[in-house]
GROMACS .gro file of C-alpha atoms in nm:
model
  202
    1UNK     CA    1   0.000   0.000   0.000
    2UNK     CA    2   0.111   0.355  -0.073
    3UNK     CA    3  -0.004   0.628   0.167
    4UNK     CA    4  -0.020   0.980   0.029
    5UNK     CA    5  -0.026   1.266   0.275
    6UNK     CA    6  -0.155   1.608   0.171
    7UNK     CA    7  -0.087   1.910   0.389
    8UNK     CA    8  -0.288   2.232   0.363
    9UNK     CA    9  -0.157   2.535   0.549
   10UNK     CA   10  -0.428   2.773   0.667
   11UNK     CA   11  -0.313   3.112   0.790
   12UNK     CA   12  -0.563   3.314   0.993
   13UNK     CA   13  -0.576   3.694   0.983
   14UNK     CA   14  -0.308   3.852   1.203
   15UNK     CA   15  -0.429   3.868   1.560
   16UNK     CA   16  -0.245   3.837   1.891
   17UNK     CA   17  -0.355   3.478   1.916
   18UNK     CA   18  -0.327   3.383   1.549
   19UNK     CA   19  -0.164   3.047   1.470
   20UNK     CA   20  -0.073   2.850   1.163
   21UNK     CA   21  -0.310   2.559   1.126
   22UNK     CA   22  -0.202   2.256   0.923
   23UNK     CA   23  -0.472   2.027   0.789
   24UNK     CA   24  -0.346   1.679   0.706
   25UNK     CA   25  -0.547   1.442   0.492
   26UNK     CA   26  -0.448   1.091   0.388
   27UNK     CA   27  -0.572   0.847   0.131
   28UNK     CA   28  -0.449   0.503   0.037
   29UNK     CA   29  -0.362   0.387  -0.313
   30UNK     CA   30  -0.367   0.006  -0.351
   31UNK     CA   31  -0.034  -0.134  -0.471
   32UNK     CA   32  -0.014  -0.299  -0.812
   33UNK     CA   33   0.157  -0.634  -0.843
   34UNK     CA   34   0.163  -0.857  -1.147
   35UNK     CA   35   0.133  -1.230  -1.084
   36UNK     CA   36   0.312  -1.347  -1.397
   37UNK     CA   37   0.385  -1.260  -1.760
   38UNK     CA   38   0.387  -1.494  -2.059
   39UNK     CA   39   0.503  -1.434  -2.415
   40UNK     CA   40   0.394  -1.686  -2.675
   41UNK     CA   41   0.356  -1.708  -3.051
   42UNK     CA   42   0.047  -1.757  -3.265
   43UNK     CA   43   0.142  -2.125  -3.285
   44UNK     CA   44   0.134  -2.152  -2.905
   45UNK     CA   45   0.513  -2.166  -2.859
   46UNK     CA   46   0.622  -2.017  -2.527
   47UNK     CA   47   0.898  -1.759  -2.579
   48UNK     CA   48   0.930  -1.600  -2.235
   49UNK     CA   49   0.782  -1.657  -1.890
   50UNK     CA   50   0.825  -1.460  -1.571
   51UNK     CA   51   0.659  -1.565  -1.246
   52UNK     CA   52   0.624  -1.332  -0.950
   53UNK     CA   53   0.442  -1.580  -0.725
   54UNK     CA   54   0.578  -1.911  -0.595
   55UNK     CA   55   0.431  -2.201  -0.792
   56UNK     CA   56   0.543  -2.555  -0.868
   57UNK     CA   57   0.668  -2.643  -1.215
   58UNK     CA   58   0.364  -2.863  -1.265
   59UNK     CA   59   0.127  -2.578  -1.183
   60UNK     CA   60   0.320  -2.338  -1.408
   61UNK     CA   61   0.292  -2.577  -1.702
   62UNK     CA   62  -0.079  -2.625  -1.638
   63UNK     CA   63  -0.143  -2.250  -1.619
   64UNK     CA   64   0.061  -2.185  -1.932
   65UNK     CA   65  -0.119  -2.454  -2.130
   66UNK     CA   66  -0.465  -2.333  -2.025
   67UNK     CA   67  -0.397  -1.964  -2.088
   68UNK     CA   68  -0.230  -2.016  -2.425
   69UNK     CA   69  -0.527  -2.221  -2.544
   70UNK     CA   70  -0.777  -1.970  -2.403
   71UNK     CA   71  -0.615  -1.659  -2.551
   72UNK     CA   72  -0.547  -1.812  -2.893
   73UNK     CA   73  -0.910  -1.926  -2.915
   74UNK     CA   74  -1.039  -1.569  -2.875
   75UNK     CA   75  -1.132  -1.364  -3.181
   76UNK     CA   76  -0.927  -1.055  -3.276
   77UNK     CA   77  -1.206  -0.806  -3.199
   78UNK     CA   78  -1.280  -0.946  -2.854
   79UNK     CA   79  -1.185  -0.760  -2.538
   80UNK     CA   80  -0.825  -0.790  -2.419
   81UNK     CA   81  -0.941  -0.856  -2.062
   82UNK     CA   82  -1.086  -1.177  -1.927
   83UNK     CA   83  -1.158  -1.330  -1.589
   84UNK     CA   84  -0.973  -1.651  -1.518
   85UNK     CA   85  -0.993  -1.837  -1.187
   86UNK     CA   86  -0.958  -1.564  -0.922
   87UNK     CA   87  -0.740  -1.344  -1.145
   88UNK     CA   88  -0.781  -1.108  -1.436
   89UNK     CA   89  -0.591  -1.177  -1.756
   90UNK     CA   90  -0.474  -0.888  -1.971
   91UNK     CA   91  -0.320  -0.964  -2.309
   92UNK     CA   92  -0.211  -0.781  -2.621
   93UNK     CA   93  -0.089  -0.907  -2.955
   94UNK     CA   94   0.208  -0.744  -3.126
   95UNK     CA   95   0.287  -0.891  -3.469
   96UNK     CA   96   0.331  -1.267  -3.411
   97UNK     CA   97   0.366  -1.249  -3.032
   98UNK     CA   98   0.108  -1.240  -2.755
   99UNK     CA   99   0.198  -1.062  -2.431
  100UNK     CA  100  -0.017  -1.203  -2.151
  101UNK     CA  101  -0.024  -1.085  -1.788
  102UNK     CA  102  -0.217  -1.195  -1.482
  103UNK     CA  103  -0.322  -0.945  -1.216
  104UNK     CA  104  -0.539  -0.956  -0.907
  105UNK     CA  105  -0.908  -0.881  -0.930
  106UNK     CA  106  -0.881  -0.530  -0.782
  107UNK     CA  107  -0.590  -0.420  -1.004
  108UNK     CA  108  -0.630  -0.190  -1.302
  109UNK     CA  109  -0.639  -0.349  -1.648
  110UNK     CA  110  -0.546  -0.027  -1.829
  111UNK     CA  111  -0.230   0.012  -1.621
  112UNK     CA  112  -0.140  -0.345  -1.714
  113UNK     CA  113  -0.189  -0.269  -2.083
  114UNK     CA  114   0.036   0.034  -2.045
  115UNK     CA  115   0.304  -0.181  -1.877
  116UNK     CA  116   0.286  -0.432  -2.163
  117UNK     CA  117   0.316  -0.152  -2.418
  118UNK     CA  118   0.609   0.005  -2.233
  119UNK     CA  119   0.791  -0.329  -2.229
  120UNK     CA  120   0.734  -0.368  -2.603
  121UNK     CA  121   0.868  -0.015  -2.657
  122UNK     CA  122   1.181  -0.103  -2.459
  123UNK     CA  123   1.235  -0.419  -2.664
  124UNK     CA  124   1.178  -0.228  -2.986
  125UNK     CA  125   1.418   0.047  -2.882
  126UNK     CA  126   1.691  -0.200  -2.785
  127UNK     CA  127   1.666  -0.443  -3.076
  128UNK     CA  128   1.543  -0.196  -3.337
  129UNK     CA  129   1.206  -0.308  -3.472
  130UNK     CA  130   1.193  -0.616  -3.249
  131UNK     CA  131   1.057  -0.942  -3.387
  132UNK     CA  132   0.999  -1.292  -3.257
  133UNK     CA  133   1.344  -1.410  -3.369
  134UNK     CA  134   1.506  -1.143  -3.151
  135UNK     CA  135   1.333  -1.290  -2.847
  136UNK     CA  136   1.426  -1.646  -2.947
  137UNK     CA  137   1.798  -1.584  -3.005
  138UNK     CA  138   1.844  -1.314  -2.740
  139UNK     CA  139   1.608  -1.432  -2.469
  140UNK     CA  140   1.856  -1.341  -2.194
  141UNK     CA  141   1.841  -0.977  -2.309
  142UNK     CA  142   1.461  -0.986  -2.307
  143UNK     CA  143   1.468  -1.115  -1.948
  144UNK     CA  144   1.724  -0.853  -1.847
  145UNK     CA  145   1.515  -0.569  -1.992
  146UNK     CA  146   1.209  -0.702  -1.810
  147UNK     CA  147   1.399  -0.724  -1.481
  148UNK     CA  148   1.519  -0.366  -1.519
  149UNK     CA  149   1.161  -0.255  -1.581
  150UNK     CA  150   0.970  -0.472  -1.332
  151UNK     CA  151   1.081  -0.584  -0.987
  152UNK     CA  152   0.870  -0.836  -0.800
  153UNK     CA  153   0.583  -0.773  -1.039
  154UNK     CA  154   0.586  -0.397  -0.979
  155UNK     CA  155   0.720  -0.123  -1.207
  156UNK     CA  156   1.048  -0.005  -1.057
  157UNK     CA  157   1.149   0.232  -1.337
  158UNK     CA  158   0.905   0.422  -1.558
  159UNK     CA  159   1.167   0.608  -1.760
  160UNK     CA  160   1.260   0.433  -2.084
  161UNK     CA  161   1.579   0.636  -2.097
  162UNK     CA  162   1.695   0.512  -1.756
  163UNK     CA  163   1.613   0.150  -1.836
  164UNK     CA  164   1.799   0.160  -2.167
  165UNK     CA  165   2.093   0.333  -2.000
  166UNK     CA  166   2.117   0.053  -1.744
  167UNK     CA  167   2.106  -0.205  -2.023
  168UNK     CA  168   2.379  -0.026  -2.218
  169UNK     CA  169   2.599  -0.019  -1.908
  170UNK     CA  170   2.542  -0.392  -1.855
  171UNK     CA  171   2.630  -0.462  -2.219
  172UNK     CA  172   2.948  -0.257  -2.186
  173UNK     CA  173   3.044  -0.447  -1.871
  174UNK     CA  174   2.981  -0.779  -2.046
  175UNK     CA  175   3.196  -0.670  -2.342
  176UNK     CA  176   3.480  -0.579  -2.106
  177UNK     CA  177   3.453  -0.916  -1.931
  178UNK     CA  178   3.453  -1.099  -2.265
  179UNK     CA  179   3.757  -0.900  -2.378
  180UNK     CA  180   3.944  -0.982  -2.058
  181UNK     CA  181   3.855  -1.350  -2.096
  182UNK     CA  182   3.977  -1.357  -2.456
  183UNK     CA  183   4.293  -1.175  -2.354
  184UNK     CA  184   4.351  -1.420  -2.070
  185UNK     CA  185   4.288  -1.716  -2.300
  186UNK     CA  186   4.526  -1.570  -2.558
  187UNK     CA  187   4.802  -1.552  -2.298
  188UNK     CA  188   4.734  -1.888  -2.138
  189UNK     CA  189   4.705  -2.099  -2.454
  190UNK     CA  190   5.055  -2.017  -2.594
  191UNK     CA  191   5.207  -2.071  -2.249
  192UNK     CA  192   5.034  -2.407  -2.212
  193UNK     CA  193   5.144  -2.504  -2.564
  194UNK     CA  194   5.506  -2.414  -2.493
  195UNK     CA  195   5.499  -2.606  -2.164
  196UNK     CA  196   5.352  -2.909  -2.339
  197UNK     CA  197   5.616  -2.898  -2.612
  198UNK     CA  198   5.885  -2.875  -2.344
  199UNK     CA  199   5.750  -3.187  -2.176
  200UNK     CA  200   5.755  -3.381  -2.503
  201UNK     CA  201   6.112  -3.271  -2.570
  202UNK     CA  202   6.219  -3.395  -2.229
   0.00000   0.00000   0.00000
């Protein structure tokens, strides 16, 4: 829960006994937490899955199978929201991929659609006109972008610029590590070869 406190300062006309009165009002905004997110193709192939609630592998497979069949069976002009078990399912199709999220009954469907769209924008910005093959061959990047955007099922960063900056820094760090590993391997291999040749000569 998020508690928002509003303070209104009321100043009375100047009198010997005048004081500054502060009126404090509070209201509670219910927190938003996604239960899980699934990405799957029109053929029903699962491309990405992220679970924010503890479930067994058997239950995850059962949920995935049921939801994929349910969403793919719906017509294009049908509503993108549906009630499923005690949850609400929000999905959106982009090209050949379906982005499907589960939220609690009291959560806002439009916010969920906006989160899905923001994630697609981040993928598109990173890959450049993202397609299904980008997710297949670079799934670790897709997971990393999602983790930078959502934490525990809640949006931790709403700025696309900040998310992409964090991803660029991680890519740069990975490139430096790969370079150091190649450099280390380039030094070690000749040394090992020379040592081996010395052993054979002896």
